[in-house]
Coordinates of C-alpha atoms in Angstrom, one line a residue:
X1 CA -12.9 0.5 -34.9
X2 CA -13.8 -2.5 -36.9
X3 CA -17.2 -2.3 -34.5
X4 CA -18.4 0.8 -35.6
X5 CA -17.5 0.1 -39.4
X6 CA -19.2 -3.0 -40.1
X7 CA -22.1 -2.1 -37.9
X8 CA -25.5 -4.3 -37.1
X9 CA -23.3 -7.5 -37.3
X10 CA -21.4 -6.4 -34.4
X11 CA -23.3 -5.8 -31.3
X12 CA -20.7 -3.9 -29.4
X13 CA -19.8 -1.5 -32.2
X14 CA -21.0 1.2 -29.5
X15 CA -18.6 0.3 -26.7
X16 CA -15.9 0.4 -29.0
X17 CA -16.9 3.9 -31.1
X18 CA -17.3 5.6 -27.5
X19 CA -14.1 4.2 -26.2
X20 CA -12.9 5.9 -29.9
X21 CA -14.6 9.4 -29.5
X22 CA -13.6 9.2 -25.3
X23 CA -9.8 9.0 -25.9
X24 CA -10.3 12.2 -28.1
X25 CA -11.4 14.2 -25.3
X26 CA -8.2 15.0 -23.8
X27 CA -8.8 17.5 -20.8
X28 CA -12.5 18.3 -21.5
X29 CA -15.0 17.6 -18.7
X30 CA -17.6 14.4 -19.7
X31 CA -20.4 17.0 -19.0
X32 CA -18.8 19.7 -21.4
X33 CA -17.6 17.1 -24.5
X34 CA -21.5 15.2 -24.6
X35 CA -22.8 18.2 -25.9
X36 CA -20.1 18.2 -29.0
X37 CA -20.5 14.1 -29.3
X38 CA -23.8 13.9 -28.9
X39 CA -24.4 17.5 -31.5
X40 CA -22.4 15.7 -33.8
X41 CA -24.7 12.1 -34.0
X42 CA -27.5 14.0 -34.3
X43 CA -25.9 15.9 -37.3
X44 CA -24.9 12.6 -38.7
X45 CA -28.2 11.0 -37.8
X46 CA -30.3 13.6 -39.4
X47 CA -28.3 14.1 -42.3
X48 CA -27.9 10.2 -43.5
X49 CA -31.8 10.2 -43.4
X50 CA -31.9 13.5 -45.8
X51 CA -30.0 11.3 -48.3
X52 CA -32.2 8.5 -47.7
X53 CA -35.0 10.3 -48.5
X54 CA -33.3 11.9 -51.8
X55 CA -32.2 8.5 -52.8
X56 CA -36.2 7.4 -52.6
X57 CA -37.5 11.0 -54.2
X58 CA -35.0 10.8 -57.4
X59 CA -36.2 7.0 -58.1
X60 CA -40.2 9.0 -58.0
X61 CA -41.3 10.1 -61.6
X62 CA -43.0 13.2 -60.2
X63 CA -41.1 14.0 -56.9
X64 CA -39.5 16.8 -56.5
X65 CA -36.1 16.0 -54.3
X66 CA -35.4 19.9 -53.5
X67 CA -38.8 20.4 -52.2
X68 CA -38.6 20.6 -48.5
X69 CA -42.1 19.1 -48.1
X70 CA -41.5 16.2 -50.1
X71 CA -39.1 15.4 -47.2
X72 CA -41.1 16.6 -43.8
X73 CA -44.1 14.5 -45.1
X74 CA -41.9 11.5 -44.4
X75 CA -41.0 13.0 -41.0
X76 CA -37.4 13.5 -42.3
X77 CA -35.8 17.1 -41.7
X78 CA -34.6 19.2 -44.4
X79 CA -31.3 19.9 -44.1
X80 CA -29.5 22.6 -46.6
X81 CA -26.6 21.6 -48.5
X82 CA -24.1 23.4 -45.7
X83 CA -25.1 20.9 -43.2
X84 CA -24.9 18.2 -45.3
X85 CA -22.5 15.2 -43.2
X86 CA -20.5 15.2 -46.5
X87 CA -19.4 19.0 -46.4
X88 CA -18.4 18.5 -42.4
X89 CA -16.6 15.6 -43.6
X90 CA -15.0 17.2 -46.8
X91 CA -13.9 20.3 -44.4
X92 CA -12.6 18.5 -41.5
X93 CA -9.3 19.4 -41.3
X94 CA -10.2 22.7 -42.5
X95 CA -9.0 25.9 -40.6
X96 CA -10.0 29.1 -42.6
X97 CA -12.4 28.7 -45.4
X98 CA -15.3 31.0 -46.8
X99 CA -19.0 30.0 -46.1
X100 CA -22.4 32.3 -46.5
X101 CA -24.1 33.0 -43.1
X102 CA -26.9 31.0 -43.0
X103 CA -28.0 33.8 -40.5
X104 CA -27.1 36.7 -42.0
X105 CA -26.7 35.5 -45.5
X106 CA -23.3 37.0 -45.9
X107 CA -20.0 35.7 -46.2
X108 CA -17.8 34.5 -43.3
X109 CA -14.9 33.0 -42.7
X110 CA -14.8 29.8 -40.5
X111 CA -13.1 26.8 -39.6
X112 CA -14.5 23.2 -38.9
X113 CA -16.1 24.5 -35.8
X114 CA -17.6 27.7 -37.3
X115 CA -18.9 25.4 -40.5
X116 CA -20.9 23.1 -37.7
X117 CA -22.1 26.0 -36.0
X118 CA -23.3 27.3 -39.0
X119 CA -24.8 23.6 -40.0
X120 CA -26.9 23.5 -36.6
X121 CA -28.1 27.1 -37.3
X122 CA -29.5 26.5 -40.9
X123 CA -31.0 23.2 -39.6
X124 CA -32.7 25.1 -36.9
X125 CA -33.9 27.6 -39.2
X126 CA -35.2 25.1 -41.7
X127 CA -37.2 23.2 -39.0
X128 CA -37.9 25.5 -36.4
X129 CA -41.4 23.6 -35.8
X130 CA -39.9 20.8 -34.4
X131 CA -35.8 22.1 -33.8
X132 CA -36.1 26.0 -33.0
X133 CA -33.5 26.2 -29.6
X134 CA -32.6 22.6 -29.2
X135 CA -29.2 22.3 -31.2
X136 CA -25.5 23.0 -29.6
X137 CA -24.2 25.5 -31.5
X138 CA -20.8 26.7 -29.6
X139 CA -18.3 24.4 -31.6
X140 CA -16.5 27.6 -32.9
X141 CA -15.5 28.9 -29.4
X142 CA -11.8 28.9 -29.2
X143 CA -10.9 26.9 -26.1
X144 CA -12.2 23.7 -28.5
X145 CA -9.5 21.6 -30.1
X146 CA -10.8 21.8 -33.6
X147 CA -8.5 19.3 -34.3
X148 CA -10.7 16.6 -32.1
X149 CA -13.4 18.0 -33.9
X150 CA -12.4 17.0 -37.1
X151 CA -11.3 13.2 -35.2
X152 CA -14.7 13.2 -34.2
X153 CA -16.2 13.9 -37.6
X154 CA -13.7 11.3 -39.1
X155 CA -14.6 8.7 -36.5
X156 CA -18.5 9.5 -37.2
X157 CA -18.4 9.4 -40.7
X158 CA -18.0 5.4 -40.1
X159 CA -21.3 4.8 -38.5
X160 CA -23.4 3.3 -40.5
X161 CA -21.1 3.3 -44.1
X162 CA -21.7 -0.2 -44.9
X163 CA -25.1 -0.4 -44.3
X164 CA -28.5 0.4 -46.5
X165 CA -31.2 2.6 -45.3
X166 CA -33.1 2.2 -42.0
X167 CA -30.4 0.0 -40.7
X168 CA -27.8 2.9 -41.1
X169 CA -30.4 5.0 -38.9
X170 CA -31.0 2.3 -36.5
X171 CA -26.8 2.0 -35.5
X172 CA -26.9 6.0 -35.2
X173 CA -29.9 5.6 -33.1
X174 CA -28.3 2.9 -30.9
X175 CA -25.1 5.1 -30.9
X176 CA -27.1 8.1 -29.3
X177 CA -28.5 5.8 -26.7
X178 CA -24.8 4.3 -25.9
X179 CA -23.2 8.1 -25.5
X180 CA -26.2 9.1 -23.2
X181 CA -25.4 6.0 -21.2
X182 CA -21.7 6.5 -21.1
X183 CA -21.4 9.8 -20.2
X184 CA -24.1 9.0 -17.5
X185 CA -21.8 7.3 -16.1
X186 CA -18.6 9.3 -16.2
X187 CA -20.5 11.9 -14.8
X188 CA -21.8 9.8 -11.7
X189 CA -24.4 12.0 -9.6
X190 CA -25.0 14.7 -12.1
X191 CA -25.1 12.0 -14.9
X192 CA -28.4 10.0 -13.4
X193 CA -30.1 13.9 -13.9
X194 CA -30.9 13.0 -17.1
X195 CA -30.5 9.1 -17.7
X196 CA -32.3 5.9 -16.4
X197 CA -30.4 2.8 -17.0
X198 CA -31.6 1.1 -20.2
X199 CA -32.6 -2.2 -17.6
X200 CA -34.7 -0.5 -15.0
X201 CA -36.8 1.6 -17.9
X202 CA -37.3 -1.9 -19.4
X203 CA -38.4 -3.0 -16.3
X204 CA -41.1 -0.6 -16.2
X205 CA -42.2 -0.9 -20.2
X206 CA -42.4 -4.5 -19.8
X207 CA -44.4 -4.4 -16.8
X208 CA -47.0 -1.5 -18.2
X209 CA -46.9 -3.1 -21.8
X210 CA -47.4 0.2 -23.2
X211 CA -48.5 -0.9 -26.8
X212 CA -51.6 1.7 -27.8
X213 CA -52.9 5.3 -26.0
X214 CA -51.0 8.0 -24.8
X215 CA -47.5 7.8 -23.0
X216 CA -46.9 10.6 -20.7
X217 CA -43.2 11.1 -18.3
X218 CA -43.3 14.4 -16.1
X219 CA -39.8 14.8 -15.5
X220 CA -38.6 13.1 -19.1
X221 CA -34.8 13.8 -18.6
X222 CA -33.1 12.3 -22.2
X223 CA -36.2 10.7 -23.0
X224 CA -35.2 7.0 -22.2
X225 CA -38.5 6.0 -21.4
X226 CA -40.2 6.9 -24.8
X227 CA -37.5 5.6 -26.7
X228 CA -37.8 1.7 -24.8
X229 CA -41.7 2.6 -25.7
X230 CA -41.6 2.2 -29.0
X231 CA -38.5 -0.4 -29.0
X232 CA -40.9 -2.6 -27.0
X233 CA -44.2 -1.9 -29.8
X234 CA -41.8 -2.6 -32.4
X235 CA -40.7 -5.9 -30.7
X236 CA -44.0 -6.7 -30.1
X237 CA -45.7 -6.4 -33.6
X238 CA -46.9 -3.2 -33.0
X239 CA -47.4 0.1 -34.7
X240 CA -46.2 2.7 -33.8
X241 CA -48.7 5.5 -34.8
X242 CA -51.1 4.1 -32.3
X243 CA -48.2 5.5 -29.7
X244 CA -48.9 9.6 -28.6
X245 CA -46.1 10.8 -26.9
X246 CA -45.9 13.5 -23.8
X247 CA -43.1 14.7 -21.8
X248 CA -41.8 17.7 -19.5
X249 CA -38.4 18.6 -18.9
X250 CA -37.2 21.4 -16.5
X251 CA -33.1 21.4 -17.1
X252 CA -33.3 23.2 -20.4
X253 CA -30.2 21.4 -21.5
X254 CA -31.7 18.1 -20.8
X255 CA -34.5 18.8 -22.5
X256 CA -32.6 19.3 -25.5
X257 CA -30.7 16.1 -25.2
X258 CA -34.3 14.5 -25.0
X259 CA -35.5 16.7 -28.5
X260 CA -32.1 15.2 -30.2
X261 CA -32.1 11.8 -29.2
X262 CA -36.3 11.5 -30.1
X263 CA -35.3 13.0 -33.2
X264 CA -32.5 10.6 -34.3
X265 CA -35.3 7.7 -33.5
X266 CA -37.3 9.2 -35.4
X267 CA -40.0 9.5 -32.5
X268 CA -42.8 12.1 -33.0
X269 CA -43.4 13.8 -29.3
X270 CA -44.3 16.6 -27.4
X271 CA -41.9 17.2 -25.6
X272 CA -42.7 20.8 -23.4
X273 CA -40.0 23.0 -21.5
X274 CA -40.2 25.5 -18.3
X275 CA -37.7 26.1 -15.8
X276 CA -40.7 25.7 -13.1
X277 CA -41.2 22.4 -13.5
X278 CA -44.4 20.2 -13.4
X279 CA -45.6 20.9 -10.3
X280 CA -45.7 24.6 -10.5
X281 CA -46.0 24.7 -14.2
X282 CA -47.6 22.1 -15.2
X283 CA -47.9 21.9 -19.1
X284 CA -50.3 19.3 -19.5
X285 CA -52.7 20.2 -16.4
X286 CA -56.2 19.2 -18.7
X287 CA -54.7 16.2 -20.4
X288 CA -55.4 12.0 -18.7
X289 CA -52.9 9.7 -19.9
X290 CA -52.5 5.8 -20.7
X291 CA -49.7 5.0 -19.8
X292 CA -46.7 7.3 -17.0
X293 CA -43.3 5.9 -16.4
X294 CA -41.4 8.4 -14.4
X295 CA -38.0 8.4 -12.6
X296 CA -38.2 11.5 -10.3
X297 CA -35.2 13.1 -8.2
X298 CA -35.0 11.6 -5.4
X299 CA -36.2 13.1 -1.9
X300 CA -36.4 16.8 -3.4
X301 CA -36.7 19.6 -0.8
X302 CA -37.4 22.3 -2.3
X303 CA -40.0 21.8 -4.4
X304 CA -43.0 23.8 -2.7
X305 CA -44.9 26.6 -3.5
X306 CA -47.8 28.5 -1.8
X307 CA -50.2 28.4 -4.3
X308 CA -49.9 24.7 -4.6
X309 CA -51.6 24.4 -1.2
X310 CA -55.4 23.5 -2.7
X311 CA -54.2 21.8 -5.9
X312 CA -56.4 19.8 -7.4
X313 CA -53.9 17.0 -7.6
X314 CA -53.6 16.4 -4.2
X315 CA -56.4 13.9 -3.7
X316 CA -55.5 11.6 -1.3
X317 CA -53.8 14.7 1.4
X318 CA -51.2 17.8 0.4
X319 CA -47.9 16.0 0.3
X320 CA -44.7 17.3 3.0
X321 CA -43.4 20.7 1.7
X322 CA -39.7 19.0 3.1
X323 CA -40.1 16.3 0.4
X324 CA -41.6 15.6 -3.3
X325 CA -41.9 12.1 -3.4
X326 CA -45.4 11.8 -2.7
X327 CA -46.2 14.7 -4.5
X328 CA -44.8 13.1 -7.5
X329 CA -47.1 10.0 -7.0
X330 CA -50.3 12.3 -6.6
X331 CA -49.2 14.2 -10.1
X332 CA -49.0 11.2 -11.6
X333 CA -52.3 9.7 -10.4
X334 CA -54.0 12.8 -11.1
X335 CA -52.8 12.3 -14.6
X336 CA -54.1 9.0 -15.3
X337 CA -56.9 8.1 -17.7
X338 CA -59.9 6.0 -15.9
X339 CA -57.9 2.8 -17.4
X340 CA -54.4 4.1 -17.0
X341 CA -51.5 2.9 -15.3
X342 CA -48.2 4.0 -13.9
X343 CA -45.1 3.0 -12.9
X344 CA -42.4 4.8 -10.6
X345 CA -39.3 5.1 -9.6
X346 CA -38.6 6.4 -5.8
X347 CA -36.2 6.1 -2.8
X348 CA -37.2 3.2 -0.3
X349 CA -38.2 5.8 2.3
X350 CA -41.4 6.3 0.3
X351 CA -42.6 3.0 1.3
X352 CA -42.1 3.4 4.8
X353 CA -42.1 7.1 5.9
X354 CA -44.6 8.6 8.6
X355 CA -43.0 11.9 8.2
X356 CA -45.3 14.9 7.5
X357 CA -48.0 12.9 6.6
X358 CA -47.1 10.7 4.2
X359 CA -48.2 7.7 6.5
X360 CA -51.8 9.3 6.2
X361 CA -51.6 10.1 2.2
X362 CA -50.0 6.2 1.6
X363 CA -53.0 4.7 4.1
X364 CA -55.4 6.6 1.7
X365 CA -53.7 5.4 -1.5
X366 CA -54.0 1.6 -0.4
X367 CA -57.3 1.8 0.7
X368 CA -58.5 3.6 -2.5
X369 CA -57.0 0.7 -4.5
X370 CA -54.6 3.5 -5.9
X371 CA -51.4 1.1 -5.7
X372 CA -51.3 -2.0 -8.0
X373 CA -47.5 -3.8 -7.3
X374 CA -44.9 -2.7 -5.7
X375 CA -41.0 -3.8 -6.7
X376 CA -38.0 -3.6 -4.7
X377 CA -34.6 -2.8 -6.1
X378 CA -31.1 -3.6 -5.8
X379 CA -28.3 -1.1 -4.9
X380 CA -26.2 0.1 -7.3
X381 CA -28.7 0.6 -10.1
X382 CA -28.4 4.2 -10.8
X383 CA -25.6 6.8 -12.2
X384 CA -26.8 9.1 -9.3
X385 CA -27.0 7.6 -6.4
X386 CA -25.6 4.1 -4.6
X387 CA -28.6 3.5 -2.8
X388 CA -31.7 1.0 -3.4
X389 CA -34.2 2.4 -4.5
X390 CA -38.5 0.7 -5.4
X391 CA -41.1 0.8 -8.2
X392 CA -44.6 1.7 -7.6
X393 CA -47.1 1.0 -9.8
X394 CA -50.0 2.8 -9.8
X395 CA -53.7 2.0 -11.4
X396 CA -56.9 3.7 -11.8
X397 CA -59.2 0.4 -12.4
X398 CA -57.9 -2.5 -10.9
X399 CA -60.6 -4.5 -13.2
X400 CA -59.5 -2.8 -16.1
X401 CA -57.8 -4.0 -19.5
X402 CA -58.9 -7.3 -19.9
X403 CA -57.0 -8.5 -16.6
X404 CA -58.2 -10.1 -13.2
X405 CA -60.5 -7.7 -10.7
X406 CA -57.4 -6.9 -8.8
X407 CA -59.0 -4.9 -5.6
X408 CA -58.3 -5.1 -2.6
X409 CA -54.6 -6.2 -3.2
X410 CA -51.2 -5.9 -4.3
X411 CA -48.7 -7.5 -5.3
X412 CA -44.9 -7.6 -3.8
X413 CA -42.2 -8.3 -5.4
X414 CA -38.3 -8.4 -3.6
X415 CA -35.6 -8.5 -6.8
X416 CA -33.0 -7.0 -4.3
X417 CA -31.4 -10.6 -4.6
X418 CA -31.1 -10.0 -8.5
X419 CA -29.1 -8.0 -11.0
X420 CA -25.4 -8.1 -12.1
X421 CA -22.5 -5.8 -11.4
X422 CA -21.4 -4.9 -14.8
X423 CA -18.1 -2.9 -13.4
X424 CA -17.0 -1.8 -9.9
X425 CA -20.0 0.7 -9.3
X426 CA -22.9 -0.4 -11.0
X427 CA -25.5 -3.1 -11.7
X428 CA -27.6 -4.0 -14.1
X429 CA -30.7 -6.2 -14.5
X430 CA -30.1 -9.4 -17.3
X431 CA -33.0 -9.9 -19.8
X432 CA -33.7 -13.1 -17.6
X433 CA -34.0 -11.2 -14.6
X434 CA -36.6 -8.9 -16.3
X435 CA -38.5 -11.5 -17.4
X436 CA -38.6 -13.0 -13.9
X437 CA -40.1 -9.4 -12.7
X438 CA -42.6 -8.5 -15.1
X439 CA -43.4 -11.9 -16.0
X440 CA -44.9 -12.5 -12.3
X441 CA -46.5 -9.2 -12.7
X442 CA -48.5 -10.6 -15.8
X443 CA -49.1 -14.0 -14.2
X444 CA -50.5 -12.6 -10.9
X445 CA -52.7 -9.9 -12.9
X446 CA -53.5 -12.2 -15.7
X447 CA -57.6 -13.3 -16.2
X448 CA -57.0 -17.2 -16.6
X449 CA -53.8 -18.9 -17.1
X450 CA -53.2 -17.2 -20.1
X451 CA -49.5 -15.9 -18.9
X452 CA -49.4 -19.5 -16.8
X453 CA -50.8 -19.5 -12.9
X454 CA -49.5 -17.3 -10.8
X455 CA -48.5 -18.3 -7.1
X456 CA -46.2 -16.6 -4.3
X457 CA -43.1 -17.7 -3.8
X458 CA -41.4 -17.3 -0.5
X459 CA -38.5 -14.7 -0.2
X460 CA -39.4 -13.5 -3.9
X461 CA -43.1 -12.2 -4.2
X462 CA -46.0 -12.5 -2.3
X463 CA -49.8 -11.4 -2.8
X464 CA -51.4 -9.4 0.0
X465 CA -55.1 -8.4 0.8
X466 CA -55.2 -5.3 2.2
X467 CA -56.1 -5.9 5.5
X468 CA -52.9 -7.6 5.8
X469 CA -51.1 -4.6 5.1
X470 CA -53.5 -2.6 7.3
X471 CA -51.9 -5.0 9.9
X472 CA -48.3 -3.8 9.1
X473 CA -49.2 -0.2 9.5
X474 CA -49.8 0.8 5.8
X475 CA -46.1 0.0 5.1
X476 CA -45.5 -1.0 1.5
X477 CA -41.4 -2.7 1.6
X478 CA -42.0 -5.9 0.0
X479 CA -39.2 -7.7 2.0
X480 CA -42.1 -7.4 4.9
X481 CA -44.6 -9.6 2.8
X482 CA -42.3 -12.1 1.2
X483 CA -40.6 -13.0 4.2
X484 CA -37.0 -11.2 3.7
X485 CA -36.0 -8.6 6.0
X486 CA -37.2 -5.2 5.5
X487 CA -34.7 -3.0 3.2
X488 CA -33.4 -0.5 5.8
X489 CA -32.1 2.0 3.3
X490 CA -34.6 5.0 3.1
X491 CA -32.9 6.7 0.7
X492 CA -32.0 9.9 2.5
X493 CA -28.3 10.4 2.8
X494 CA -25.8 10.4 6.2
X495 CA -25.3 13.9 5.4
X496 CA -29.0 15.1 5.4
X497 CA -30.1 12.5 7.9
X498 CA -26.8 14.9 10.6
X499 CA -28.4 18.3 9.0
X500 CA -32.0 17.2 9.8
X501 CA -30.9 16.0 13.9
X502 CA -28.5 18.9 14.3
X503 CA -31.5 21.0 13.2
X504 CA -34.0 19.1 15.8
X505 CA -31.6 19.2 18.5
X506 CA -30.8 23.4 18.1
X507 CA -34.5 23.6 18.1
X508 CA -35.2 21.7 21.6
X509 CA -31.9 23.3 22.9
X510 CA -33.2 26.7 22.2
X511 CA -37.0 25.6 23.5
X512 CA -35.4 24.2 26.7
X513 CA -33.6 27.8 27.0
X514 CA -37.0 29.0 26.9
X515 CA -38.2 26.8 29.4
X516 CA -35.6 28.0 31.3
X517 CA -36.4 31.3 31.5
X518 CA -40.1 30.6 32.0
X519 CA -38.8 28.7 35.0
X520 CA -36.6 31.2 36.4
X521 CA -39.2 34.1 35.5
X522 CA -41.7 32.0 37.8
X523 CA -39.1 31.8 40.5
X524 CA -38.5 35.4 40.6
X525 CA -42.0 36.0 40.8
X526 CA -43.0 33.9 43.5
X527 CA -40.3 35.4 45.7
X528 CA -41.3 39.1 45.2
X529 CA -45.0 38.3 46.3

């Protein structure tokens, strides 16, 4: 664990701490054992930047270090002296000691799980602005080891100990990030539910350039997308109060993954919950955004409801009740402020599909300038799903923001060809290979040469008028443009593609039974007359 210990020096301190903390699971389920890893970051997290703040208020003539607002002012929590990372880590190895309540204010006797229950409960209570519902608090239940519990306090404890302030928070921050990642991964399908790889969200930050305005994700998941937000204003020179934050989340546990890992970033959002979702329950229904990066599930079926049928949003046609992807897209373009822009992340069969419309409803999207660039993907991108899937990027002024008057066209990118596999299953774009993306997107939007002159380049990107893509049917895969082979993959899998023909085919069999007895019915007519 030398990694973890001497921190910042040593990039891959998080591979090696959640190789540590994954050997202590034993028999517990990936999906099960995030919520105690992750729970017990946070804790860390929240609590090393309490004693920061103590540190600063003791040093301050007048300050008054056990005034809670002395402490929310600096948008640090308060956290009472039970929760305090140094009582978890004096009680540990603890099994039956005495504590007060912080519920009930009584005594009770706990062990090492009880005590961190107890710690998430009289956080929650001292912040319930900002923490009311979002910490795990079921560490006492019996069928946890509480002796990997007080490993994973032990291992924890190391994060950060040699280093001074913000860079203490920053390794805890980066730690978060790392779990969320890994246990993405070891839980495959229902992993990618609430992660987008790091690459492809950078991808889409460093395409929109998101530095000033208001950043908005409907279906926010861990919150990836806001936290590579501010990591790219911070690169960039930026501030970060010039950043407003919006997000909804309908998997209540995701959600509060998302209110943990903002909060050990230290990012101020609103984050909203409902277990309808954004399209039924749309929190933010009044409010235009700057800036939407959004990785929807994929091809969702049953997202329909009948009093969605006249919605405002659906400006350019009501999208399929059979499938959400272009319902996403007119959410999100509803959404936008007059400048804004958006970028997307769908299956491939949204850039070709005629089903239920969506021909008609991408037709009207193209011709209203509504689609900016689009990008195709590589396979093997995602924790959920194998197949390739596109960007879309969406804008509201094409002659907007101090770049080119884009109308009329868009641009086509094919990065199918790039990417690395970083282990048997999955890939992952290089900073080089993001910089070949986004910077063509900032050459071929650019006003001047400032980003260096953009031109197509055969089998990569290509620049089309819309008439041309009139020509091709209103299709939008880029590997039509550029001169590659269209990507075939439409993102619907073998086993829905047999449901949807074995439901077809019962259909016709049971309308040629029909026909049938029309037939016969006739027949049997005729020869009465």
């Amino acid at each position: 664990m030398a990694g973890a210990r001497n921190g910042g020096g040593d990039l891959n301190f998080e591979a090696e701490l959640f190789k540590a903390a994954d050997k202590l699971r034993g028999n517990l389920e990936p999906s099960e054992y995030k919520h105690v890893a992750l729970g017990l970051i946070f804790l860390k997290y929240i609590s090393d930047a309490f004693e920061l703040q103590r540190a600063k208020l003791e040093k301050e003539e007048y300050a008054d270090p056990e005034d809670p607002e002395e402490y929310t002012a600096a948008r640090v929590f308060w956290v009472p002296e039970i929760a305090r990372w140094s009582n978890l880590k004096a009680n540990a190895r603890a099994r039956d000691f005495e504590i007060v309540d912080p519920t009930t204010g009584k005594p009770r006797r706990v062990d090492i799980g009880g005590l961190i229950d107890a710690a998430m409960e009289a956080i929650e209570k001292a912040n319930e602005a900002t923490l009311k519902g979002v910490l795990p608090k079921d560490y006492g239940r019996p069928a946890l080891d509480k002796q990997m519990i007080g490993d994973l306090v032990e291992l924890f404890s190391d994060i950060g100990m040699h280093e001074e302030g913000e860079e203490s928070k920053d390794l805890l921050g980066r730690a978060y990030e790392y779990f969320l990642s890994g246990f993405a991964g070891a839980e495959g399908k229902r992993g990618g539910e609430f992660f987008t790889p790091r690459s492809v969200v950078r991808v889409l930050v460093d395409m929109l350039e998101p530095y000033k305005g208001r950043v908005y994700d409907p279906c926010c998941g861990s919150g990836g997308m806001f936290v590579q937000s501010e990591k790219f204003v911070e690169e960039h020179g930026g501030r970060l109060n010039d950043l407003s934050i919006y997000g909804q989340e309908r998997n209540n546990t995701t959600w509060r993954l998302c209110k943990m890992n903002l909060a050990v970033r230290g990012i101020d959002a609103d984050i909203k919950w409902n277990n309808e979702g954004s399209f039924v329950r749309d929190e933010f229904s009044n409010v235009k955004f700057d800036f939407i990066l959004a990785n929807p599930p994929f091809n969702v079926s049953d997202w329909w409801r009948a009093n969605l049928e006249d919605d405002i949003r659906w400006s350019f046609g009501t999208p399929p009740q059979g499938n959400a992807n272009y319902a996403w897209l007119s959410h999100i373009y509803h959404h936008l402020a007059p400048r804004g822009t958006a970028g997307v992340v769908l299956a491939n069969g949204s850039m070709s599909s005629q089903q239920s419309g969506e021909g008609d409803i991408r037709r009207k999207m193209i011709e209203a300038d509504a689609i900016d660039c689009m990008v195709a993907l590589p396979g093997q991108l995602f924790y959920s799903t194998q197949i390739p899937a596109c960007l879309w990027f969406l804008a509201r002024d094409k002659n907007a923001n101090g770049h080119r008057d884009r109308r009329g066209e868009i641009l086509f990118i094919d990065a199918r060809n790039l990417g690395r596999m970083v282990d048997r299953t999955r890939r992952e774009f290089s900073p080089e290979d993001i910089e070949k993306i986004a910077g063509t997107y900032h050459r071929w939007r650019a006003k001047g040469a400032d980003f260096g002159l953009y031109e197509d380049v055969p089998g990569f990107c290509k620049s089309a008028r819309v008439e041309d893509i009139a020509k091709h049917g209103f299709v939008l895969t880029p590997g039509r443009y550029v001169g590659t082979e269209d990507a075939e993959d439409d993102g619907i899998s073998f086993e829905e593609k047999i449901s949807e023909l074995k439901k077809t085919l019962a259909e016709q069999i049971q309308a040629s039974h029909k026909l049938e007895q029309t037939i016969l019915w006739n027949f049997d007519r005729l020869s009465t007359q």
